[in-house]
Amino acid sequence: RRQGGPDEAGGAGDRDARHQTKTLGLGEPFMSLRQLALECIAQFWHVVEETLMSSALTQGILVTVRTEYIPERSSISTRQYAFAYTVNIANQGTVTTQLKSRHWIISDAHGAVQEVRGEGVVGAQPVLRPGEEFEYTSWCVIATPAGTMRGSYQMVTSDGDRFDAEIAPFRLNPPQLLN
C-alpha cells in the first residue's frame, strides 16, 4: 500500500508528470529539474513499496505480504512498535492444498528474535483449490522501530504431500524511517 506518494507530498498533478525536454546550447536534450525531481520521487516510492512487500512461490503456492506501521497501537516511551501485515496466499498450482500451520521468525533491530508457531492462521486452515486464494491481516509488536519478518506455512496437498511454503523476508518500518 502506497502512502504519501508524489501527489500527496508535493502537490504535483498529472499536468506536471509529462516529460519535458529542453536543449542546451549544444543541442543535447535534458529534463527540467522539476521533472527530474518527480521521477526521483516516483522511483523512491517504488523502492518503498518493494521494501514493505515480499513474495515467494513454492510448489505453486504464492505468498505475498504487505506491511503497515500501526501508530495507534505503538508506544515509543514503552518501546512497543506495532505493525500490521496482510498476507495473500494464492494457489497457482494444479493440486488442491491446505494450510496446516505457520512458523514466523520476527527480528527487531537489536537482533532479538521471536518465533511464533501455531495451527492455521487467524483460526483457519484454508483449503485452496487451483486458482483460489486466501487473505488475512494480523499484527505483531517489536521493541525497536525497525525489524524484519520471514517464515513458512506448512502445507499438505490433496495427494498427501507435505511441504513448507516460504514467506519471503520483509521489513517492518514506520514511514519516517523510510526517508
mmCIF file of N, CA and C in Angstrom, residues 91-152:
data_model
loop_
_atom_site.group_PDB
_atom_site.id
_atom_site.type_symbol
_atom_site.label_atom_id
_atom_site.label_comp_id
_atom_site.label_asym_id
_atom_site.label_seq_id
_atom_site.Cartn_x
_atom_site.Cartn_y
_atom_site.Cartn_z
ATOM 1 N N ASN A 91 -3.136 -20.159 -4.688
ATOM 2 C CA ASN A 91 -2.761 -21.465 -5.258
ATOM 3 C C ASN A 91 -2.680 -21.314 -6.776
ATOM 4 N N GLN A 92 -1.467 -21.191 -7.271
ATOM 5 C CA GLN A 92 -1.234 -21.080 -8.709
ATOM 6 C C GLN A 92 -0.861 -22.429 -9.309
ATOM 7 N N GLY A 93 -0.936 -23.461 -8.499
ATOM 8 C CA GLY A 93 -0.575 -24.806 -8.939
ATOM 9 C C GLY A 93 -1.764 -25.555 -9.516
ATOM 10 N N THR A 94 -1.611 -26.866 -9.599
ATOM 11 C CA THR A 94 -2.645 -27.726 -10.201
ATOM 12 C C THR A 94 -3.273 -28.690 -9.202
ATOM 13 N N VAL A 95 -2.851 -28.595 -7.918
ATOM 14 C CA VAL A 95 -3.320 -29.535 -6.902
ATOM 15 C C VAL A 95 -3.935 -28.756 -5.743
ATOM 16 N N THR A 96 -5.059 -29.220 -5.221
ATOM 17 C CA THR A 96 -5.672 -28.618 -4.039
ATOM 18 C C THR A 96 -4.713 -28.770 -2.859
ATOM 19 N N THR A 97 -4.571 -27.668 -2.091
ATOM 20 C CA THR A 97 -3.598 -27.637 -0.995
ATOM 21 C C THR A 97 -4.231 -26.988 0.235
ATOM 22 N N GLN A 98 -3.902 -27.520 1.421
ATOM 23 C CA GLN A 98 -4.408 -26.950 2.664
ATOM 24 C C GLN A 98 -3.262 -26.417 3.508
ATOM 25 N N LEU A 99 -3.470 -25.217 4.074
ATOM 26 C CA LEU A 99 -2.523 -24.649 5.027
ATOM 27 C C LEU A 99 -2.815 -25.286 6.382
ATOM 28 N N LYS A 100 -1.817 -25.948 6.959
ATOM 29 C CA LYS A 100 -2.000 -26.624 8.242
ATOM 30 C C LYS A 100 -1.477 -25.810 9.424
ATOM 31 N N SER A 101 -0.282 -25.187 9.264
ATOM 32 C CA SER A 101 0.303 -24.447 10.381
ATOM 33 C C SER A 101 1.235 -23.361 9.861
ATOM 34 N N ARG A 102 1.714 -22.543 10.805
ATOM 35 C CA ARG A 102 2.576 -21.413 10.454
ATOM 36 C C ARG A 102 3.818 -21.398 11.335
ATOM 37 N N HIS A 103 4.863 -20.770 10.819
ATOM 38 C CA HIS A 103 6.095 -20.538 11.569
ATOM 39 C C HIS A 103 6.618 -19.170 11.163
ATOM 40 N N TRP A 104 6.628 -18.239 12.082
ATOM 41 C CA TRP A 104 7.135 -16.894 11.846
ATOM 42 C C TRP A 104 8.431 -16.679 12.610
ATOM 43 N N ILE A 105 9.353 -15.950 12.021
ATOM 44 C CA ILE A 105 10.578 -15.505 12.689
ATOM 45 C C ILE A 105 10.572 -13.981 12.600
ATOM 46 N N ILE A 106 10.442 -13.340 13.758
ATOM 47 C CA ILE A 106 10.318 -11.880 13.835
ATOM 48 C C ILE A 106 11.567 -11.352 14.540
ATOM 49 N N SER A 107 12.286 -10.452 13.886
ATOM 50 C CA SER A 107 13.533 -9.915 14.441
ATOM 51 C C SER A 107 13.438 -8.403 14.550
ATOM 52 N N ASP A 108 13.940 -7.862 15.671
ATOM 53 C CA ASP A 108 13.998 -6.407 15.771
ATOM 54 C C ASP A 108 15.400 -5.926 15.415
ATOM 55 N N ALA A 109 15.600 -4.622 15.461
ATOM 56 C CA ALA A 109 16.872 -4.034 15.022
ATOM 57 C C ALA A 109 18.036 -4.368 15.955
ATOM 58 N N HIS A 110 17.763 -4.814 17.178
ATOM 59 C CA HIS A 110 18.823 -5.202 18.112
ATOM 60 C C HIS A 110 19.154 -6.688 18.019
ATOM 61 N N GLY A 111 18.490 -7.395 17.143
ATOM 62 C CA GLY A 111 18.757 -8.820 16.968
ATOM 63 C C GLY A 111 17.912 -9.737 17.827
ATOM 64 N N ALA A 112 16.999 -9.171 18.616
ATOM 65 C CA ALA A 112 16.096 -10.017 19.405
ATOM 66 C C ALA A 112 15.147 -10.734 18.439
ATOM 67 N N VAL A 113 14.976 -12.037 18.671
ATOM 68 C CA VAL A 113 14.165 -12.853 17.757
ATOM 69 C C VAL A 113 12.990 -13.468 18.516
ATOM 70 N N GLN A 114 11.810 -13.369 17.921
ATOM 71 C CA GLN A 114 10.617 -14.054 18.427
ATOM 72 C C GLN A 114 10.238 -15.101 17.386
ATOM 73 N N GLU A 115 9.988 -16.301 17.823
ATOM 74 C CA GLU A 115 9.490 -17.335 16.910
ATOM 75 C C GLU A 115 8.067 -17.647 17.306
ATOM 76 N N VAL A 116 7.192 -17.677 16.311
ATOM 77 C CA VAL A 116 5.782 -17.955 16.544
ATOM 78 C C VAL A 116 5.403 -19.161 15.703
ATOM 79 N N ARG A 117 4.870 -20.189 16.365
ATOM 80 C CA ARG A 117 4.385 -21.390 15.678
ATOM 81 C C ARG A 117 2.950 -21.629 16.114
ATOM 82 N N GLY A 118 2.157 -22.119 15.189
ATOM 83 C CA GLY A 118 0.779 -22.410 15.566
ATOM 84 C C GLY A 118 0.001 -23.057 14.441
ATOM 85 N N GLU A 119 -1.146 -23.585 14.820
ATOM 86 C CA GLU A 119 -2.034 -24.210 13.842
ATOM 87 C C GLU A 119 -2.721 -23.131 13.022
ATOM 88 N N GLY A 120 -2.779 -23.303 11.718
ATOM 89 C CA GLY A 120 -3.515 -22.417 10.833
ATOM 90 C C GLY A 120 -3.117 -20.966 10.937
ATOM 91 N N VAL A 121 -4.004 -20.102 10.447
ATOM 92 C CA VAL A 121 -3.825 -18.655 10.513
ATOM 93 C C VAL A 121 -5.167 -18.032 10.864
ATOM 94 N N VAL A 122 -5.183 -17.082 11.757
ATOM 95 C CA VAL A 122 -6.395 -16.406 12.247
ATOM 96 C C VAL A 122 -7.552 -17.387 12.454
ATOM 97 N N GLY A 123 -7.258 -18.518 13.081
ATOM 98 C CA GLY A 123 -8.280 -19.502 13.402
ATOM 99 C C GLY A 123 -8.753 -20.359 12.240
ATOM 100 N N ALA A 124 -8.076 -20.311 11.109
ATOM 101 C CA ALA A 124 -8.499 -21.078 9.930
ATOM 102 C C ALA A 124 -7.357 -21.919 9.377
ATOM 103 N N GLN A 125 -7.717 -23.001 8.734
ATOM 104 C CA GLN A 125 -6.779 -23.838 7.981
ATOM 105 C C GLN A 125 -7.344 -23.941 6.557
ATOM 106 N N PRO A 126 -7.155 -22.843 5.788
ATOM 107 C CA PRO A 126 -7.831 -22.769 4.491
ATOM 108 C C PRO A 126 -7.400 -23.852 3.506
ATOM 109 N N VAL A 127 -8.388 -24.344 2.750
ATOM 110 C CA VAL A 127 -8.153 -25.282 1.659
ATOM 111 C C VAL A 127 -8.257 -24.471 0.370
ATOM 112 N N LEU A 128 -7.209 -24.518 -0.437
ATOM 113 C CA LEU A 128 -7.158 -23.727 -1.664
ATOM 114 C C LEU A 128 -7.113 -24.641 -2.880
ATOM 115 N N ARG A 129 -8.182 -24.601 -3.655
ATOM 116 C CA ARG A 129 -8.179 -25.318 -4.929
ATOM 117 C C ARG A 129 -7.359 -24.509 -5.926
ATOM 118 N N PRO A 130 -6.910 -25.106 -7.010
ATOM 119 C CA PRO A 130 -6.160 -24.350 -8.016
ATOM 120 C C PRO A 130 -6.925 -23.088 -8.434
ATOM 121 N N GLY A 131 -6.230 -21.961 -8.419
ATOM 122 C CA GLY A 131 -6.829 -20.686 -8.789
ATOM 123 C C GLY A 131 -7.449 -19.922 -7.629
ATOM 124 N N GLU A 132 -7.574 -20.535 -6.457
ATOM 125 C CA GLU A 132 -8.166 -19.857 -5.302
ATOM 126 C C GLU A 132 -7.090 -19.176 -4.464
ATOM 127 N N GLU A 133 -7.528 -18.200 -3.670
ATOM 128 C CA GLU A 133 -6.610 -17.507 -2.763
ATOM 129 C C GLU A 133 -7.309 -17.207 -1.451
ATOM 130 N N PHE A 134 -6.495 -16.939 -0.436
ATOM 131 C CA PHE A 134 -6.976 -16.632 0.910
ATOM 132 C C PHE A 134 -6.166 -15.449 1.397
ATOM 133 N N GLU A 135 -6.822 -14.464 1.996
ATOM 134 C CA GLU A 135 -6.119 -13.284 2.504
ATOM 135 C C GLU A 135 -6.545 -13.011 3.938
ATOM 136 N N TYR A 136 -5.578 -12.615 4.750
ATOM 137 C CA TYR A 136 -5.880 -12.254 6.127
ATOM 138 C C TYR A 136 -4.909 -11.174 6.583
ATOM 139 N N THR A 137 -5.278 -10.496 7.658
ATOM 140 C CA THR A 137 -4.422 -9.471 8.260
ATOM 141 C C THR A 137 -4.225 -9.809 9.722
ATOM 142 N N SER A 138 -2.995 -9.668 10.190
ATOM 143 C CA SER A 138 -2.670 -9.861 11.587
ATOM 144 C C SER A 138 -1.678 -8.763 11.975
ATOM 145 N N TRP A 139 -1.110 -8.845 13.158
ATOM 146 C CA TRP A 139 -0.148 -7.831 13.562
ATOM 147 C C TRP A 139 0.817 -8.376 14.586
ATOM 148 N N CYS A 140 1.921 -7.633 14.769
ATOM 149 C CA CYS A 140 2.946 -8.020 15.748
ATOM 150 C C CYS A 140 3.499 -6.753 16.391
ATOM 151 N N VAL A 141 4.201 -6.942 17.494
ATOM 152 C CA VAL A 141 4.845 -5.834 18.208
ATOM 153 C C VAL A 141 6.313 -6.196 18.399
ATOM 154 N N ILE A 142 7.203 -5.237 18.099
ATOM 155 C CA ILE A 142 8.636 -5.416 18.358
ATOM 156 C C ILE A 142 9.123 -4.247 19.213
ATOM 157 N N ALA A 143 10.324 -4.378 19.781
ATOM 158 C CA ALA A 143 10.847 -3.392 20.729
ATOM 159 C C ALA A 143 11.658 -2.277 20.080
ATOM 160 N N THR A 144 11.858 -2.324 18.776
ATOM 161 C CA THR A 144 12.605 -1.278 18.075
ATOM 162 C C THR A 144 11.752 -0.756 16.922
ATOM 163 N N PRO A 145 12.064 0.444 16.415
ATOM 164 C CA PRO A 145 11.244 0.993 15.345
ATOM 165 C C PRO A 145 11.388 0.264 14.006
ATOM 166 N N ALA A 146 12.348 -0.617 13.895
ATOM 167 C CA ALA A 146 12.548 -1.344 12.637
ATOM 168 C C ALA A 146 12.832 -2.809 12.940
ATOM 169 N N GLY A 147 12.496 -3.652 11.977
ATOM 170 C CA GLY A 147 12.746 -5.079 12.128
ATOM 171 C C GLY A 147 12.427 -5.813 10.845
ATOM 172 N N THR A 148 12.421 -7.126 10.931
ATOM 173 C CA THR A 148 12.094 -7.950 9.768
ATOM 174 C C THR A 148 11.231 -9.133 10.207
ATOM 175 N N MET A 149 10.530 -9.699 9.230
ATOM 176 C CA MET A 149 9.785 -10.937 9.449
ATOM 177 C C MET A 149 10.022 -11.862 8.270
ATOM 178 N N ARG A 150 9.951 -13.139 8.539
ATOM 179 C CA ARG A 150 10.027 -14.168 7.499
ATOM 180 C C ARG A 150 9.438 -15.427 8.103
ATOM 181 N N GLY A 151 9.246 -16.448 7.270
ATOM 182 C CA GLY A 151 8.712 -17.674 7.835
ATOM 183 C C GLY A 151 8.254 -18.650 6.785
ATOM 184 N N SER A 152 7.296 -19.498 7.186
ATOM 185 C CA SER A 152 6.772 -20.503 6.258
ATOM 186 C C SER A 152 5.403 -20.977 6.740
#
